[in-house]
Amino acid sequence: EVVFVESGGGLVPAGGSLRLSCAASGLTFRDYAVGWFRQVSGKEREEVSCASASDSSTRYAEFVQGRFTISRDNAKRTVYLQMNGLKPEDTAVYYCAANTLRRRCSQAPIYEYDYWGQGTKVTVSS
């Protein structure tokens, strides 16, 4: 069974930082694109960032550009999301997911991600 376990969420004041971790098991982690997504209460889930496997490229949603950094440690089968300059609107449940169809993040719609973690809650206070 493929399992992703997120951790690192919590309560942080506006302007603060938080690092999320996602440990994966049950798949060849290094071969696939891995992304972070978030879902604000009452809204659709959206992509935050993605890290490719084939060329180490990354991409970010415009609303986190310059504030968040995604990284992956293939040896540890873990992907991280360093979040700086957090804003109250960043409050959401954050999920990590893998797309076993692709090595690169480019042109990968959210519905292609076939394995998801349970999510970790991030709350940013003002």
Short mmCIF file of N, CA and C in Angstrom, two decimals:
data_model
loop_
_atom_site.label_atom_id
_atom_site.label_comp_id
_atom_site.label_asym_id
_atom_site.label_seq_id
_atom_site.Cartn_x
_atom_site.Cartn_y
_atom_site.Cartn_z
N GLU A 1 0.84 -1.18 0.00
CA GLU A 1 0.00 0.00 0.00
C GLU A 1 0.88 1.25 0.00
N VAL A 2 0.54 2.20 -0.83
CA VAL A 2 1.25 3.46 -0.88
C VAL A 2 0.70 4.37 0.21
N VAL A 3 1.59 4.90 1.02
CA VAL A 3 1.19 5.73 2.14
C VAL A 3 2.03 7.00 2.17
N PHE A 4 1.36 8.12 2.36
CA PHE A 4 2.02 9.39 2.58
C PHE A 4 1.56 9.92 3.93
N VAL A 5 2.51 10.36 4.73
CA VAL A 5 2.20 10.89 6.05
C VAL A 5 2.77 12.29 6.18
N GLU A 6 1.89 13.27 6.27
CA GLU A 6 2.31 14.65 6.45
C GLU A 6 2.47 14.97 7.93
N SER A 7 3.35 15.91 8.20
CA SER A 7 3.54 16.39 9.55
C SER A 7 4.09 17.80 9.50
N GLY A 8 4.06 18.48 10.63
CA GLY A 8 4.64 19.81 10.72
C GLY A 8 3.63 20.94 10.76
N GLY A 9 2.37 20.62 10.59
CA GLY A 9 1.36 21.66 10.66
C GLY A 9 1.16 22.14 12.07
N GLY A 10 0.45 23.24 12.19
CA GLY A 10 0.19 23.80 13.50
C GLY A 10 -0.25 25.23 13.41
N LEU A 11 -0.18 25.90 14.53
CA LEU A 11 -0.57 27.30 14.63
C LEU A 11 0.66 28.18 14.59
N VAL A 12 0.64 29.19 13.74
CA VAL A 12 1.77 30.09 13.60
C VAL A 12 1.25 31.51 13.38
N PRO A 13 1.92 32.51 13.92
CA PRO A 13 1.47 33.89 13.71
C PRO A 13 1.79 34.37 12.30
N ALA A 14 1.05 35.35 11.83
CA ALA A 14 1.32 35.95 10.53
C ALA A 14 2.76 36.42 10.45
N GLY A 15 3.39 36.15 9.32
CA GLY A 15 4.79 36.50 9.15
C GLY A 15 5.75 35.42 9.60
N GLY A 16 5.24 34.41 10.23
CA GLY A 16 6.07 33.34 10.74
C GLY A 16 6.39 32.30 9.70
N SER A 17 7.08 31.25 10.14
CA SER A 17 7.52 30.19 9.26
C SER A 17 7.11 28.83 9.80
N LEU A 18 7.02 27.89 8.88
CA LEU A 18 6.65 26.54 9.23
C LEU A 18 7.22 25.61 8.17
N ARG A 19 7.66 24.45 8.56
CA ARG A 19 8.13 23.47 7.60
C ARG A 19 7.30 22.21 7.68
N LEU A 20 6.70 21.85 6.56
CA LEU A 20 5.92 20.63 6.47
C LEU A 20 6.78 19.51 5.91
N SER A 21 6.53 18.32 6.39
CA SER A 21 7.23 17.14 5.90
C SER A 21 6.21 16.11 5.44
N CYS A 22 6.60 15.33 4.47
CA CYS A 22 5.75 14.26 3.97
C CYS A 22 6.62 13.05 3.70
N ALA A 23 6.44 12.03 4.49
CA ALA A 23 7.19 10.79 4.35
C ALA A 23 6.38 9.79 3.55
N ALA A 24 7.01 9.22 2.54
CA ALA A 24 6.32 8.30 1.64
C ALA A 24 6.84 6.88 1.79
N SER A 25 5.98 5.94 1.52
CA SER A 25 6.36 4.54 1.50
C SER A 25 5.48 3.79 0.51
N GLY A 26 5.98 2.66 0.04
CA GLY A 26 5.19 1.83 -0.84
C GLY A 26 5.31 2.14 -2.32
N LEU A 27 6.21 3.02 -2.70
CA LEU A 27 6.41 3.34 -4.11
C LEU A 27 7.86 3.76 -4.33
N THR A 28 8.26 3.77 -5.58
CA THR A 28 9.61 4.23 -5.93
C THR A 28 9.58 5.74 -5.98
N PHE A 29 9.75 6.33 -4.84
CA PHE A 29 9.56 7.76 -4.64
C PHE A 29 10.35 8.61 -5.64
N ARG A 30 11.58 8.24 -5.88
CA ARG A 30 12.46 9.06 -6.71
C ARG A 30 12.01 9.17 -8.16
N ASP A 31 11.10 8.32 -8.60
CA ASP A 31 10.71 8.28 -10.00
C ASP A 31 9.56 9.20 -10.37
N TYR A 32 8.91 9.80 -9.38
CA TYR A 32 7.66 10.48 -9.66
C TYR A 32 7.64 11.93 -9.20
N ALA A 33 6.82 12.70 -9.90
CA ALA A 33 6.55 14.06 -9.47
C ALA A 33 5.77 14.03 -8.15
N VAL A 34 6.12 14.91 -7.25
CA VAL A 34 5.46 15.01 -5.96
C VAL A 34 5.05 16.45 -5.71
N GLY A 35 3.85 16.63 -5.25
CA GLY A 35 3.35 17.98 -5.05
C GLY A 35 2.75 18.22 -3.68
N TRP A 36 2.65 19.49 -3.35
CA TRP A 36 1.92 19.94 -2.17
C TRP A 36 0.67 20.67 -2.62
N PHE A 37 -0.41 20.39 -1.96
CA PHE A 37 -1.70 20.99 -2.26
C PHE A 37 -2.31 21.50 -0.97
N ARG A 38 -3.27 22.36 -1.10
CA ARG A 38 -3.97 22.82 0.09
C ARG A 38 -5.44 23.01 -0.20
N GLN A 39 -6.22 22.91 0.83
CA GLN A 39 -7.64 23.11 0.71
C GLN A 39 -8.12 24.02 1.83
N VAL A 40 -8.52 25.20 1.43
CA VAL A 40 -9.12 26.14 2.36
C VAL A 40 -10.55 25.70 2.62
N SER A 41 -10.99 25.84 3.83
CA SER A 41 -12.34 25.43 4.19
C SER A 41 -13.36 26.05 3.25
N GLY A 42 -14.19 25.20 2.66
CA GLY A 42 -15.24 25.66 1.77
C GLY A 42 -14.80 25.93 0.35
N LYS A 43 -13.53 25.68 0.03
CA LYS A 43 -13.03 25.94 -1.31
C LYS A 43 -12.43 24.68 -1.92
N GLU A 44 -12.14 24.76 -3.21
CA GLU A 44 -11.56 23.63 -3.93
C GLU A 44 -10.10 23.45 -3.58
N ARG A 45 -9.65 22.22 -3.63
CA ARG A 45 -8.25 21.94 -3.40
C ARG A 45 -7.43 22.52 -4.55
N GLU A 46 -6.26 23.07 -4.23
CA GLU A 46 -5.44 23.71 -5.23
C GLU A 46 -3.97 23.34 -5.04
N GLU A 47 -3.24 23.39 -6.13
CA GLU A 47 -1.82 23.08 -6.08
C GLU A 47 -1.05 24.25 -5.48
N VAL A 48 -0.12 23.93 -4.61
CA VAL A 48 0.76 24.91 -4.01
C VAL A 48 2.13 24.87 -4.66
N SER A 49 2.66 23.67 -4.80
CA SER A 49 4.00 23.51 -5.36
C SER A 49 4.18 22.09 -5.83
N CYS A 50 5.17 21.89 -6.69
CA CYS A 50 5.46 20.56 -7.21
C CYS A 50 6.96 20.43 -7.46
N ALA A 51 7.48 19.26 -7.20
CA ALA A 51 8.89 18.95 -7.44
C ALA A 51 8.99 17.76 -8.38
N SER A 52 9.70 17.95 -9.47
CA SER A 52 9.87 16.90 -10.46
C SER A 52 10.93 15.90 -10.04
N ALA A 53 10.87 14.74 -10.64
CA ALA A 53 11.85 13.70 -10.38
C ALA A 53 12.96 13.66 -11.42
N SER A 54 12.61 13.91 -12.68
CA SER A 54 13.55 13.71 -13.77
C SER A 54 14.62 14.78 -13.90
N ASP A 55 14.26 16.03 -13.60
CA ASP A 55 15.20 17.13 -13.79
C ASP A 55 15.33 18.05 -12.58
N SER A 56 14.74 17.66 -11.47
CA SER A 56 14.80 18.42 -10.22
C SER A 56 14.15 19.79 -10.31
N SER A 57 13.35 20.01 -11.32
CA SER A 57 12.68 21.29 -11.47
C SER A 57 11.52 21.41 -10.48
N THR A 58 11.15 22.63 -10.19
CA THR A 58 10.04 22.90 -9.28
C THR A 58 9.14 23.95 -9.88
N ARG A 59 7.93 24.02 -9.36
CA ARG A 59 7.03 25.08 -9.75
C ARG A 59 6.20 25.48 -8.53
N TYR A 60 5.70 26.71 -8.56
CA TYR A 60 4.95 27.24 -7.45
C TYR A 60 3.73 28.00 -7.93
N ALA A 61 2.69 27.93 -7.16
CA ALA A 61 1.54 28.77 -7.41
C ALA A 61 1.95 30.22 -7.18
N GLU A 62 1.36 31.12 -7.93
CA GLU A 62 1.73 32.52 -7.82
C GLU A 62 1.51 33.08 -6.41
N PHE A 63 0.53 32.57 -5.73
CA PHE A 63 0.22 33.11 -4.41
C PHE A 63 1.21 32.72 -3.33
N VAL A 64 2.15 31.82 -3.65
CA VAL A 64 3.19 31.46 -2.69
C VAL A 64 4.59 31.73 -3.23
N GLN A 65 4.68 32.19 -4.45
CA GLN A 65 5.98 32.44 -5.08
C GLN A 65 6.81 33.40 -4.22
N GLY A 66 8.04 32.99 -3.95
CA GLY A 66 8.93 33.80 -3.16
C GLY A 66 8.81 33.60 -1.66
N ARG A 67 7.79 32.87 -1.24
CA ARG A 67 7.59 32.63 0.19
C ARG A 67 7.78 31.16 0.57
N PHE A 68 7.40 30.27 -0.32
CA PHE A 68 7.48 28.83 -0.04
C PHE A 68 8.58 28.19 -0.87
N THR A 69 9.17 27.14 -0.33
CA THR A 69 10.19 26.39 -1.04
C THR A 69 9.93 24.90 -0.87
N ILE A 70 9.84 24.21 -1.99
CA ILE A 70 9.67 22.76 -1.95
C ILE A 70 11.04 22.10 -2.15
N SER A 71 11.25 21.00 -1.48
CA SER A 71 12.47 20.24 -1.64
C SER A 71 12.16 18.77 -1.40
N ARG A 72 13.02 17.92 -1.90
CA ARG A 72 12.80 16.50 -1.70
C ARG A 72 14.11 15.79 -1.41
N ASP A 73 14.03 14.80 -0.58
CA ASP A 73 15.15 13.95 -0.23
C ASP A 73 14.77 12.54 -0.65
N ASN A 74 15.23 12.14 -1.81
CA ASN A 74 14.83 10.85 -2.34
C ASN A 74 15.34 9.68 -1.50
N ALA A 75 16.49 9.85 -0.89
CA ALA A 75 17.03 8.79 -0.03
C ALA A 75 16.12 8.54 1.16
N LYS A 76 15.52 9.60 1.68
CA LYS A 76 14.61 9.49 2.81
C LYS A 76 13.16 9.35 2.38
N ARG A 77 12.93 9.40 1.09
CA ARG A 77 11.57 9.35 0.53
C ARG A 77 10.67 10.37 1.21
N THR A 78 11.17 11.58 1.26
CA THR A 78 10.47 12.65 1.94
C THR A 78 10.49 13.92 1.11
N VAL A 79 9.36 14.61 1.10
CA VAL A 79 9.27 15.91 0.46
C VAL A 79 8.91 16.94 1.52
N TYR A 80 9.50 18.12 1.41
CA TYR A 80 9.31 19.17 2.39
C TYR A 80 8.70 20.41 1.74
N LEU A 81 8.05 21.18 2.55
CA LEU A 81 7.57 22.49 2.12
C LEU A 81 7.93 23.49 3.20
N GLN A 82 8.92 24.32 2.90
CA GLN A 82 9.30 25.39 3.82
C GLN A 82 8.44 26.60 3.52
N MET A 83 7.71 27.06 4.50
CA MET A 83 6.79 28.17 4.33
C MET A 83 7.26 29.34 5.17
N ASN A 84 7.56 30.43 4.50
CA ASN A 84 7.98 31.66 5.17
C ASN A 84 6.99 32.77 4.85
N GLY A 85 7.01 33.78 5.67
CA GLY A 85 6.11 34.91 5.44
C GLY A 85 4.66 34.50 5.37
N LEU A 86 4.25 33.64 6.27
CA LEU A 86 2.90 33.11 6.24
C LEU A 86 1.85 34.20 6.45
N LYS A 87 0.74 34.03 5.76
CA LYS A 87 -0.36 34.97 5.83
C LYS A 87 -1.61 34.24 6.32
N PRO A 88 -2.54 34.97 6.90
CA PRO A 88 -3.77 34.31 7.36
C PRO A 88 -4.48 33.54 6.25
N GLU A 89 -4.41 34.02 5.02
CA GLU A 89 -5.05 33.33 3.92
C GLU A 89 -4.37 32.01 3.53
N ASP A 90 -3.21 31.74 4.13
CA ASP A 90 -2.56 30.45 3.93
C ASP A 90 -3.17 29.36 4.81
N THR A 91 -4.04 29.73 5.69
CA THR A 91 -4.70 28.76 6.56
C THR A 91 -5.45 27.74 5.72
N ALA A 92 -5.12 26.48 5.91
CA ALA A 92 -5.71 25.41 5.12
C ALA A 92 -5.20 24.07 5.62
N VAL A 93 -5.79 23.02 5.09
CA VAL A 93 -5.24 21.69 5.26
C VAL A 93 -4.30 21.45 4.09
N TYR A 94 -3.08 21.07 4.39
CA TYR A 94 -2.08 20.85 3.37
C TYR A 94 -1.86 19.36 3.15
N TYR A 95 -1.82 18.97 1.88
CA TYR A 95 -1.65 17.58 1.49
C TYR A 95 -0.44 17.42 0.59
N CYS A 96 0.22 16.29 0.70
CA CYS A 96 1.21 15.92 -0.29
C CYS A 96 0.64 14.79 -1.13
N ALA A 97 1.12 14.70 -2.36
CA ALA A 97 0.61 13.69 -3.27
C ALA A 97 1.65 13.37 -4.33
N ALA A 98 1.55 12.18 -4.88
CA ALA A 98 2.43 11.74 -5.95
C ALA A 98 1.64 11.46 -7.21
N ASN A 99 2.26 11.76 -8.32
CA ASN A 99 1.71 11.47 -9.63
C ASN A 99 2.59 10.40 -10.27
N THR A 100 2.14 9.17 -10.23
CA THR A 100 2.95 8.07 -10.73
C THR A 100 2.98 8.00 -12.25
N LEU A 101 2.22 8.87 -12.91
CA LEU A 101 2.20 8.91 -14.36
C LEU A 101 3.34 9.74 -14.92
N ARG A 102 3.88 10.64 -14.11
CA ARG A 102 4.84 11.61 -14.61
C ARG A 102 6.08 11.72 -13.75
N ARG A 103 7.18 12.08 -14.39
CA ARG A 103 8.39 12.46 -13.70
C ARG A 103 8.47 13.97 -13.50
N ARG A 104 7.83 14.70 -14.39
CA ARG A 104 7.87 16.15 -14.34
C ARG A 104 6.50 16.71 -13.96
N CYS A 105 6.52 17.87 -13.33
CA CYS A 105 5.30 18.49 -12.86
C CYS A 105 4.52 19.19 -13.96
N SER A 106 5.21 19.59 -14.99
CA SER A 106 4.58 20.35 -16.06
C SER A 106 3.37 19.63 -16.64
N GLN A 107 2.31 20.39 -16.80
CA GLN A 107 1.08 19.92 -17.44
C GLN A 107 0.38 18.79 -16.69
N ALA A 108 0.62 18.68 -15.41
CA ALA A 108 -0.01 17.64 -14.60
C ALA A 108 -1.20 18.21 -13.85
N PRO A 109 -2.40 17.89 -14.27
CA PRO A 109 -3.58 18.37 -13.56
C PRO A 109 -3.76 17.66 -12.23
N ILE A 110 -4.49 18.28 -11.34
CA ILE A 110 -4.62 17.74 -10.00
C ILE A 110 -5.22 16.33 -9.98
N TYR A 111 -6.10 16.04 -10.92
CA TYR A 111 -6.75 14.73 -10.91
C TYR A 111 -5.82 13.59 -11.31
N GLU A 112 -4.64 13.92 -11.82
CA GLU A 112 -3.68 12.87 -12.15
C GLU A 112 -2.92 12.35 -10.93
N TYR A 113 -2.94 13.09 -9.86
CA TYR A 113 -2.25 12.65 -8.66
C TYR A 113 -3.05 11.52 -8.01
N ASP A 114 -2.43 10.37 -7.95
CA ASP A 114 -3.18 9.18 -7.56
C ASP A 114 -2.96 8.71 -6.14
N TYR A 115 -1.98 9.28 -5.44
CA TYR A 115 -1.75 8.92 -4.05
C TYR A 115 -1.63 10.17 -3.21
N TRP A 116 -2.38 10.18 -2.12
CA TRP A 116 -2.49 11.37 -1.27
C TRP A 116 -2.27 11.04 0.19
N GLY A 117 -1.72 12.00 0.90
CA GLY A 117 -1.61 11.88 2.34
C GLY A 117 -2.91 12.28 3.01
N GLN A 118 -2.92 12.19 4.31
CA GLN A 118 -4.13 12.49 5.07
C GLN A 118 -4.31 13.97 5.36
N GLY A 119 -3.26 14.74 5.14
CA GLY A 119 -3.31 16.17 5.35
C GLY A 119 -2.82 16.60 6.71
N THR A 120 -2.31 17.82 6.77
CA THR A 120 -1.90 18.43 8.03
C THR A 120 -2.42 19.86 8.06
N LYS A 121 -2.98 20.24 9.17
CA LYS A 121 -3.64 21.54 9.29
C LYS A 121 -2.63 22.63 9.61
N VAL A 122 -2.71 23.72 8.84
CA VAL A 122 -1.91 24.90 9.09
C VAL A 122 -2.85 26.06 9.37
N THR A 123 -2.65 26.69 10.50
CA THR A 123 -3.46 27.84 10.87
C THR A 123 -2.55 29.03 11.12
N VAL A 124 -2.80 30.10 10.40
CA VAL A 124 -2.00 31.31 10.53
C VAL A 124 -2.87 32.38 11.17
N SER A 125 -2.47 32.83 12.32
CA SER A 125 -3.23 33.84 13.04
C SER A 125 -2.76 35.24 12.67
N SER A 126 -3.64 36.19 12.81
CA SER A 126 -3.32 37.57 12.50
C SER A 126 -3.00 38.36 13.75
#
